[in-house]
Structures are given as C-alpha cells and as structure tokens.
C-alpha cells in the first residue's frame, strides 16, 4: 500500500525548478532512503510531501489526501530536519514531557531512555544546543513520536561517527518493534544501506532509480580487462562509469543485463567481474560524466 504517492510533481522557485515531473510511491511499513547529492531536490520533495509547500504541477497524496495544510496528515506525520522549532520557553525536559499532547503514539520511555543515553542536559533550551546535540535531540523526538509517517531529512548533520551509528541502530531496533513508514534522506548511502529496504535515488530534481536494496545490489557490475576483450559484450548506453588502468586495461561499471552464458564467456577471456558498492553506484548514476576526476588532469 502506498502511504505517499507523487504523480508528475514539479516544484519551482522563481526560475529554479527544484523537482521535475517526479513520480514515485513510498510503501507502508518500509524504510526508504531518499538519496542524492546536495542540491538534488531531496528537501524540496520532503517538504512537499510534508505539506509545507504546494507543488506547482502534479499531485501529492499522503494517506490518500492532499497533505498541504491538512490536519489529518499533520497528526500522523513528523518531519525531522534542522528547521524543527520548539517553544523557546520550554526546557528539553519539558519538551519531551509535552510530546504526548501532540503525538498519540508518543513513547515517553524510549524518549527518556535515549535522552539519558546521549547525555543531554534536561535544563537546556532547544536553541542553546550545538549542531550535533540539536540533531540528536530532534532524532529522539522523531523516534519517540512513533508517527505512521516519519520523515528524517539529513538527520545526522553535525553528529560524530559514533553517534550516527547509534542513531541508525536505534532507528532500526525501534522500527522492528513498531513498524511504520520511514523516509530517510541522506547523501551517506554507505552508512545507511544496512538499514534501508528501498532506495529512491534523486538527481537534479528527477528520479534516477527506485529499487529495493536487494535489487540495487544486482543492478550493476564492474568488469576489468583489455578493451578489445571487453568491447564485444558492452552496449555503450549501459556504461555508468569507466576508468583507464595501466597495461592497456580498462575498468567499466555497467548495468547488469548479461546472461549467464555471457558472464561465463567474459571469465574465460580473463575479464574480472566484481560487484559494485551501493554508495559507489549511486555516485556513478548521479555523476555528470562517465569518467572521474583524474580525467581532468
């Protein structure tokens, strides 16, 4: 079941078209990674889904309703980002204690447990927190709210590596115990791939790829060998990345559309075949060219 459905959605700011004719569906009770480089359109899409902005074109449905200025959607959704604002009159402890007033599924036990674990000061105010502590507190609110639709937009900004790892583990453990639809945007796919079930890859406001993580791992392969040995097997439009090596060798990342017989033939010619890391694949799919930085020099 699609909790979030985007159909040919476009959103512009003056002359800048941030998302373009974008269509995708986020399924119920799945953790989906919205992955893309900075400026790819991730935040624009999420704010449109969250009902902060209206699309210029197309249709967005959340729980089968238009999310813009929609009380039902707001009551069943939380969007955690660095713009999350709380009353300047409330301490962090008071903010947590007021959570159940706004979220029907609020879990005070998990909120207090994470708050103590990350050693936050209950007497501080939200605007007194450092960037990393701010992200950590916002993450706690997002998890404890247990909203049917939970959106985390670049939630680990400012966190150090160990805190990020703790966040991912906490998110996964809580999701297993209390399934809901989670959208997690980031450009750090290498840190997320173990917890994601689906991935939506976005570039320049358009969807490049929408796959399950299992299918993504089979999407492409890296083949290395002499050009004359590789060439008979390659279709140019399937090349995602290429790199020249020493001794007349070439390394290509290509879409995996080969038959078992073709794979065996390549191996017999001495061509090396390897899997492609998911983070590298996302970089190749959203790159401006098929080469690398070394080609500049």
C-alpha positions as a LaTeX table, in Angstrom:
\begin{tabular}{lrrr}
\hline
Residue & $x$ (\AA) & $y$ (\AA) & $z$ (\AA) \\
\hline
Unk1 & 0.00 & 0.00 & 0.00 \\
Unk2 & 1.32 & 3.43 & $-0.96$ \\
Unk3 & 1.38 & 5.82 & 2.01 \\
Unk4 & 2.94 & 8.58 & $-0.10$ \\
Unk5 & 2.17 & 8.89 & $-3.81$ \\
Unk6 & 3.76 & 11.53 & $-6.04$ \\
Unk7 & 2.45 & 11.79 & $-9.59$ \\
Unk8 & 4.32 & 14.05 & $-12.06$ \\
Unk9 & 5.19 & 16.50 & $-9.31$ \\
Unk10 & 7.14 & 19.68 & $-10.10$ \\
Unk11 & 8.15 & 22.48 & $-7.74$ \\
Unk12 & 9.84 & 25.71 & $-8.79$ \\
Unk13 & 11.30 & 28.69 & $-7.01$ \\
Unk14 & 11.40 & 31.64 & $-9.41$ \\
Unk15 & 13.42 & 30.27 & $-12.35$ \\
Unk16 & 14.83 & 27.29 & $-10.46$ \\
Unk17 & 12.92 & 24.04 & $-11.00$ \\
Unk18 & 13.85 & 22.06 & $-7.90$ \\
Unk19 & 11.87 & 18.90 & $-8.76$ \\
Unk20 & 10.72 & 18.00 & $-12.24$ \\
Unk21 & 7.84 & 15.72 & $-13.27$ \\
Unk22 & 8.70 & 13.40 & $-10.41$ \\
Unk23 & 6.68 & 10.24 & $-9.79$ \\
Unk24 & 7.28 & 7.72 & $-7.01$ \\
Unk25 & 5.48 & 5.80 & $-4.28$ \\
Unk26 & 6.65 & 5.21 & $-0.72$ \\
Unk27 & 5.23 & 1.97 & 0.61 \\
Unk28 & 3.67 & 1.32 & 4.01 \\
Unk29 & 5.93 & $-0.01$ & 6.78 \\
Unk30 & 9.17 & 0.28 & 4.83 \\
Unk31 & 12.37 & 2.21 & 5.49 \\
Unk32 & 13.13 & 4.07 & 2.29 \\
Unk33 & 16.29 & 6.02 & 1.68 \\
Unk34 & 15.93 & 9.20 & $-0.37$ \\
Unk35 & 19.48 & 9.50 & $-1.64$ \\
Unk36 & 21.09 & 12.27 & $-3.65$ \\
Unk37 & 23.85 & 14.81 & $-3.75$ \\
Unk38 & 23.49 & 18.22 & $-2.13$ \\
Unk39 & 21.03 & 20.28 & $-4.16$ \\
Unk40 & 19.46 & 17.23 & $-5.80$ \\
Unk41 & 15.94 & 18.17 & $-4.63$ \\
Unk42 & 15.60 & 15.90 & $-1.58$ \\
Unk43 & 14.49 & 18.58 & 0.86 \\
Unk44 & 12.09 & 20.16 & $-1.64$ \\
Unk45 & 10.42 & 16.80 & $-2.20$ \\
Unk46 & 10.16 & 16.06 & 1.52 \\
Unk47 & 8.72 & 19.48 & 2.36 \\
Unk48 & 6.15 & 18.99 & $-0.39$ \\
Unk49 & 5.25 & 15.56 & 0.99 \\
Unk50 & 5.04 & 17.05 & 4.50 \\
Unk51 & 2.54 & 19.66 & 3.32 \\
Unk52 & 4.83 & 22.65 & 3.84 \\
Unk53 & 4.71 & 23.58 & 0.14 \\
Unk54 & 2.25 & 23.05 & $-2.66$ \\
Unk55 & 3.61 & 21.60 & $-5.90$ \\
Unk56 & 3.40 & 23.82 & $-8.98$ \\
Unk57 & 2.34 & 20.82 & $-11.03$ \\
Unk58 & 1.26 & 17.26 & $-10.34$ \\
Unk59 & $-0.41$ & 15.57 & $-7.40$ \\
Unk60 & 0.86 & 14.51 & $-3.98$ \\
Unk61 & $-1.19$ & 12.17 & $-1.81$ \\
Unk62 & $-0.35$ & 11.24 & 1.78 \\
Unk63 & $-2.77$ & 8.79 & 3.44 \\
Unk64 & $-4.88$ & 9.34 & 0.27 \\
Unk65 & $-5.21$ & 13.07 & 0.99 \\
Unk66 & $-3.61$ & 16.30 & $-0.16$ \\
Unk67 & $-1.03$ & 16.96 & 2.58 \\
Unk68 & $-0.98$ & 20.75 & 2.25 \\
Unk69 & $-2.43$ & 22.39 & 5.40 \\
Unk70 & $-4.07$ & 19.06 & 6.26 \\
Unk71 & $-4.78$ & 18.33 & 9.94 \\
Unk72 & $-5.14$ & 14.56 & 9.48 \\
Unk73 & $-1.80$ & 14.32 & 7.72 \\
Unk74 & $-0.10$ & 16.56 & 10.28 \\
Unk75 & $-1.41$ & 14.47 & 13.17 \\
Unk76 & 0.02 & 11.28 & 11.67 \\
Unk77 & 3.34 & 12.56 & 10.40 \\
Unk78 & 6.52 & 14.15 & 11.68 \\
Unk79 & 9.22 & 15.73 & 9.55 \\
Unk80 & 12.53 & 15.95 & 11.40 \\
Unk81 & 15.05 & 18.39 & 9.97 \\
Unk82 & 17.29 & 21.23 & 11.12 \\
Unk83 & 14.33 & 23.62 & 10.90 \\
Unk84 & 12.40 & 21.84 & 13.66 \\
Unk85 & 11.33 & 24.55 & 16.12 \\
Unk86 & 10.13 & 24.27 & 19.71 \\
Unk87 & 8.93 & 26.87 & 22.18 \\
Unk88 & 11.85 & 28.95 & 23.49 \\
Unk89 & 10.11 & 28.93 & 26.88 \\
Unk90 & 10.43 & 25.16 & 27.36 \\
Unk91 & 13.48 & 23.23 & 28.50 \\
Unk92 & 14.42 & 19.99 & 26.73 \\
Unk93 & 12.87 & 18.01 & 29.57 \\
Unk94 & 9.61 & 19.98 & 29.28 \\
Unk95 & 9.54 & 19.49 & 25.51 \\
Unk96 & 9.73 & 15.71 & 25.94 \\
Unk97 & 7.04 & 15.74 & 28.61 \\
Unk98 & 4.71 & 17.65 & 26.28 \\
Unk99 & 5.22 & 15.17 & 23.43 \\
Unk100 & 2.16 & 13.08 & 24.23 \\
Unk101 & $-0.02$ & 16.18 & 23.84 \\
Unk102 & 0.82 & 16.26 & 20.13 \\
Unk103 & 1.53 & 12.63 & 19.17 \\
Unk104 & $-0.95$ & 9.89 & 20.04 \\
Unk105 & 1.73 & 7.17 & 19.82 \\
Unk106 & 4.31 & 9.08 & 21.87 \\
Unk107 & 6.56 & 6.76 & 23.89 \\
Unk108 & 7.98 & 8.56 & 26.90 \\
Unk109 & 10.05 & 5.57 & 27.96 \\
Unk110 & 12.07 & 5.49 & 24.74 \\
Unk111 & 12.35 & 9.30 & 24.74 \\
Unk112 & 13.81 & 9.36 & 28.26 \\
Unk113 & 16.00 & 6.33 & 27.60 \\
Unk114 & 17.61 & 7.88 & 24.52 \\
Unk115 & 17.84 & 11.28 & 26.23 \\
Unk116 & 19.83 & 9.77 & 29.10 \\
Unk117 & 21.95 & 7.60 & 26.81 \\
Unk118 & 23.10 & 10.58 & 24.75 \\
Unk119 & 23.74 & 12.56 & 27.95 \\
Unk120 & 21.68 & 15.62 & 27.07 \\
Unk121 & 21.14 & 18.31 & 29.69 \\
Unk122 & 17.43 & 18.43 & 30.62 \\
Unk123 & 17.67 & 22.05 & 31.77 \\
Unk124 & 18.95 & 23.45 & 28.47 \\
Unk125 & 16.72 & 25.10 & 25.87 \\
Unk126 & 16.48 & 23.92 & 22.28 \\
Unk127 & 18.22 & 26.99 & 20.84 \\
Unk128 & 21.17 & 26.51 & 23.21 \\
Unk129 & 22.23 & 23.19 & 21.70 \\
Unk130 & 25.24 & 22.70 & 19.45 \\
Unk131 & 24.60 & 21.45 & 15.91 \\
Unk132 & 25.33 & 17.83 & 16.79 \\
Unk133 & 23.29 & 17.88 & 20.03 \\
Unk134 & 20.43 & 19.61 & 18.20 \\
Unk135 & 20.32 & 16.82 & 15.62 \\
Unk136 & 20.47 & 14.23 & 18.39 \\
Unk137 & 17.56 & 15.75 & 20.30 \\
Unk138 & 15.47 & 16.12 & 17.14 \\
Unk139 & 16.18 & 12.48 & 16.32 \\
Unk140 & 14.88 & 11.45 & 19.76 \\
Unk141 & 11.64 & 13.36 & 19.16 \\
Unk142 & 11.27 & 11.75 & 15.74 \\
Unk143 & 11.67 & 8.22 & 17.10 \\
Unk144 & 9.58 & 8.71 & 20.25 \\
Unk145 & 6.67 & 10.20 & 18.28 \\
Unk146 & 6.16 & 6.85 & 16.50 \\
Unk147 & 4.17 & 8.57 & 13.75 \\
Unk148 & 2.78 & 6.33 & 10.96 \\
Unk149 & 4.83 & 8.50 & 8.55 \\
Unk150 & 8.19 & 9.58 & 9.93 \\
Unk151 & 10.49 & 11.70 & 7.78 \\
Unk152 & 14.14 & 12.32 & 8.65 \\
Unk153 & 15.75 & 14.92 & 6.36 \\
Unk154 & 19.54 & 14.70 & 6.70 \\
Unk155 & 19.05 & 13.88 & 10.40 \\
Unk156 & 22.71 & 13.25 & 11.28 \\
Unk157 & 24.06 & 16.71 & 10.41 \\
Unk158 & 26.70 & 17.64 & 12.98 \\
Unk159 & 26.73 & 14.21 & 14.66 \\
Unk160 & 30.07 & 12.46 & 15.02 \\
Unk161 & 30.51 & 8.97 & 13.60 \\
Unk162 & 29.73 & 7.03 & 16.80 \\
Unk163 & 26.51 & 9.00 & 17.41 \\
Unk164 & 25.41 & 8.42 & 13.82 \\
Unk165 & 25.92 & 4.68 & 14.24 \\
Unk166 & 23.92 & 4.72 & 17.47 \\
Unk167 & 21.12 & 6.60 & 15.72 \\
Unk168 & 20.92 & 4.08 & 12.88 \\
Unk169 & 20.84 & 1.21 & 15.35 \\
Unk170 & 18.19 & 2.88 & 17.49 \\
Unk171 & 16.06 & 3.60 & 14.42 \\
Unk172 & 16.26 & 0.01 & 13.19 \\
Unk173 & 15.51 & $-1.55$ & 16.59 \\
Unk174 & 12.52 & 0.74 & 17.16 \\
Unk175 & 11.24 & 0.14 & 13.62 \\
Unk176 & 11.39 & $-3.64$ & 14.08 \\
Unk177 & 9.33 & $-3.34$ & 17.28 \\
Unk178 & 6.99 & $-0.67$ & 15.92 \\
Unk179 & 6.83 & $-0.78$ & 12.10 \\
Unk180 & 5.86 & 2.42 & 10.28 \\
Unk181 & 6.73 & 4.22 & 7.06 \\
Unk182 & 10.10 & 5.91 & 7.42 \\
Unk183 & 11.71 & 8.13 & 4.79 \\
Unk184 & 15.34 & 8.90 & 5.49 \\
Unk185 & 17.15 & 11.38 & 3.25 \\
Unk186 & 20.92 & 11.47 & 3.08 \\
Unk187 & 23.94 & 11.60 & 0.83 \\
Unk188 & 25.73 & 9.00 & 3.02 \\
Unk189 & 24.38 & 5.80 & 1.48 \\
Unk190 & 27.43 & 3.82 & 2.65 \\
Unk191 & 26.27 & 4.32 & 6.26 \\
Unk192 & 22.62 & 3.54 & 5.57 \\
Unk193 & 22.48 & 0.56 & 3.27 \\
Unk194 & 22.26 & $-1.99$ & 6.10 \\
Unk195 & 19.02 & $-0.48$ & 7.44 \\
Unk196 & 17.28 & 0.51 & 4.19 \\
Unk197 & 14.72 & $-1.67$ & 2.46 \\
Unk198 & 14.16 & 0.58 & $-0.57$ \\
Unk199 & 16.09 & 3.39 & $-2.19$ \\
Unk200 & 14.90 & 6.36 & $-4.22$ \\
Unk201 & 17.85 & 7.98 & $-5.96$ \\
Unk202 & 17.25 & 11.59 & $-7.00$ \\
Unk203 & 19.40 & 13.88 & $-9.14$ \\
Unk204 & 18.66 & 17.38 & $-10.45$ \\
Unk205 & 15.06 & 17.04 & $-9.28$ \\
Unk206 & 14.38 & 13.80 & $-11.12$ \\
Unk207 & 14.20 & 10.16 & $-10.08$ \\
Unk208 & 17.22 & 8.22 & $-11.34$ \\
Unk209 & 16.38 & 4.94 & $-9.71$ \\
Unk210 & 13.74 & 3.42 & $-7.41$ \\
Unk211 & 14.64 & $-0.09$ & $-6.31$ \\
Unk212 & 14.70 & $-2.38$ & $-3.33$ \\
Unk213 & 18.15 & $-2.60$ & $-1.75$ \\
Unk214 & 18.33 & $-6.25$ & $-2.80$ \\
Unk215 & 17.71 & $-5.34$ & $-6.45$ \\
Unk216 & 20.16 & $-2.44$ & $-6.21$ \\
Unk217 & 22.95 & $-4.83$ & $-5.30$ \\
Unk218 & 22.32 & $-6.68$ & $-8.58$ \\
Unk219 & 21.81 & $-3.56$ & $-10.69$ \\
Unk220 & 25.39 & $-3.20$ & $-11.96$ \\
Unk221 & 28.76 & $-4.97$ & $-12.06$ \\
Unk222 & 32.35 & $-3.85$ & $-12.50$ \\
Unk223 & 34.28 & $-5.53$ & $-15.31$ \\
Unk224 & 38.02 & $-5.13$ & $-15.80$ \\
Unk225 & 40.08 & $-6.32$ & $-18.73$ \\
Unk226 & 41.59 & $-5.36$ & $-22.06$ \\
Unk227 & 39.39 & $-3.11$ & $-24.17$ \\
Unk228 & 39.40 & $-5.50$ & $-27.13$ \\
Unk229 & 38.21 & $-8.33$ & $-24.87$ \\
Unk230 & 35.51 & $-6.25$ & $-23.19$ \\
Unk231 & 34.15 & $-4.44$ & $-26.25$ \\
Unk232 & 32.11 & $-7.31$ & $-27.79$ \\
Unk233 & 30.00 & $-7.58$ & $-24.64$ \\
Unk234 & 29.32 & $-3.90$ & $-23.99$ \\
Unk235 & 26.46 & $-1.64$ & $-25.07$ \\
Unk236 & 27.61 & 1.98 & $-24.77$ \\
Unk237 & 24.43 & 3.29 & $-23.13$ \\
Unk238 & 24.80 & 0.71 & $-20.34$ \\
Unk239 & 28.15 & 2.12 & $-19.22$ \\
Unk240 & 27.81 & 4.02 & $-15.95$ \\
Unk241 & 31.48 & 4.70 & $-15.27$ \\
Unk242 & 34.80 & 3.94 & $-16.90$ \\
Unk243 & 38.41 & 4.24 & $-15.88$ \\
Unk244 & 41.60 & 3.54 & $-17.80$ \\
Unk245 & 44.21 & 1.49 & $-15.98$ \\
Unk246 & 47.81 & 0.55 & $-16.66$ \\
Unk247 & 48.86 & $-2.10$ & $-19.18$ \\
Unk248 & 46.01 & $-1.28$ & $-21.60$ \\
Unk249 & 43.38 & $-2.37$ & $-19.06$ \\
Unk250 & 40.03 & $-0.69$ & $-18.59$ \\
Unk251 & 37.57 & $-0.85$ & $-15.71$ \\
Unk252 & 33.88 & $-0.32$ & $-16.52$ \\
Unk253 & 30.82 & $-0.19$ & $-14.31$ \\
Unk254 & 27.88 & $-1.34$ & $-16.42$ \\
Unk255 & 24.24 & $-2.26$ & $-15.96$ \\
Unk256 & 23.98 & $-5.96$ & $-15.23$ \\
Unk257 & 21.98 & $-7.15$ & $-18.21$ \\
Unk258 & 24.21 & $-10.08$ & $-19.08$ \\
Unk259 & 23.11 & $-13.69$ & $-19.45$ \\
Unk260 & 24.88 & $-16.44$ & $-17.53$ \\
Unk261 & 26.49 & $-17.52$ & $-20.80$ \\
Unk262 & 27.91 & $-14.04$ & $-21.42$ \\
Unk263 & 29.29 & $-13.89$ & $-17.88$ \\
Unk264 & 30.99 & $-17.23$ & $-18.39$ \\
Unk265 & 32.42 & $-16.13$ & $-21.75$ \\
Unk266 & 33.88 & $-12.99$ & $-20.19$ \\
Unk267 & 35.51 & $-15.00$ & $-17.41$ \\
Unk268 & 37.04 & $-17.33$ & $-20.00$ \\
Unk269 & 38.65 & $-14.29$ & $-21.65$ \\
Unk270 & 40.25 & $-13.34$ & $-18.37$ \\
Unk271 & 37.86 & $-10.47$ & $-17.66$ \\
Unk272 & 37.48 & $-9.78$ & $-13.94$ \\
Unk273 & 33.87 & $-9.35$ & $-12.72$ \\
Unk274 & 33.07 & $-7.76$ & $-9.35$ \\
Unk275 & 30.02 & $-6.44$ & $-7.51$ \\
Unk276 & 29.61 & $-2.67$ & $-7.17$ \\
Unk277 & 29.27 & $-0.99$ & $-3.80$ \\
Unk278 & 25.83 & 0.64 & $-3.45$ \\
Unk279 & 27.32 & 4.02 & $-2.48$ \\
Unk280 & 29.65 & 3.96 & $-5.49$ \\
Unk281 & 26.76 & 3.02 & $-7.76$ \\
Unk282 & 24.66 & 5.96 & $-6.56$ \\
Unk283 & 27.62 & 8.26 & $-7.22$ \\
Unk284 & 28.06 & 6.90 & $-10.75$ \\
Unk285 & 24.34 & 7.20 & $-11.53$ \\
Unk286 & 24.25 & 10.85 & $-10.47$ \\
Unk287 & 27.66 & 11.85 & $-11.84$ \\
Unk288 & 28.00 & 14.50 & $-14.52$ \\
Unk289 & 30.24 & 12.29 & $-16.66$ \\
Unk290 & 31.23 & 8.65 & $-17.01$ \\
Unk291 & 34.82 & 9.39 & $-16.13$ \\
Unk292 & 36.47 & 10.54 & $-12.92$ \\
Unk293 & 38.38 & 13.49 & $-11.55$ \\
Unk294 & 41.62 & 12.03 & $-12.93$ \\
Unk295 & 40.33 & 12.75 & $-16.44$ \\
Unk296 & 40.65 & 16.46 & $-15.71$ \\
Unk297 & 44.43 & 16.23 & $-15.31$ \\
\hline
\end{tabular}
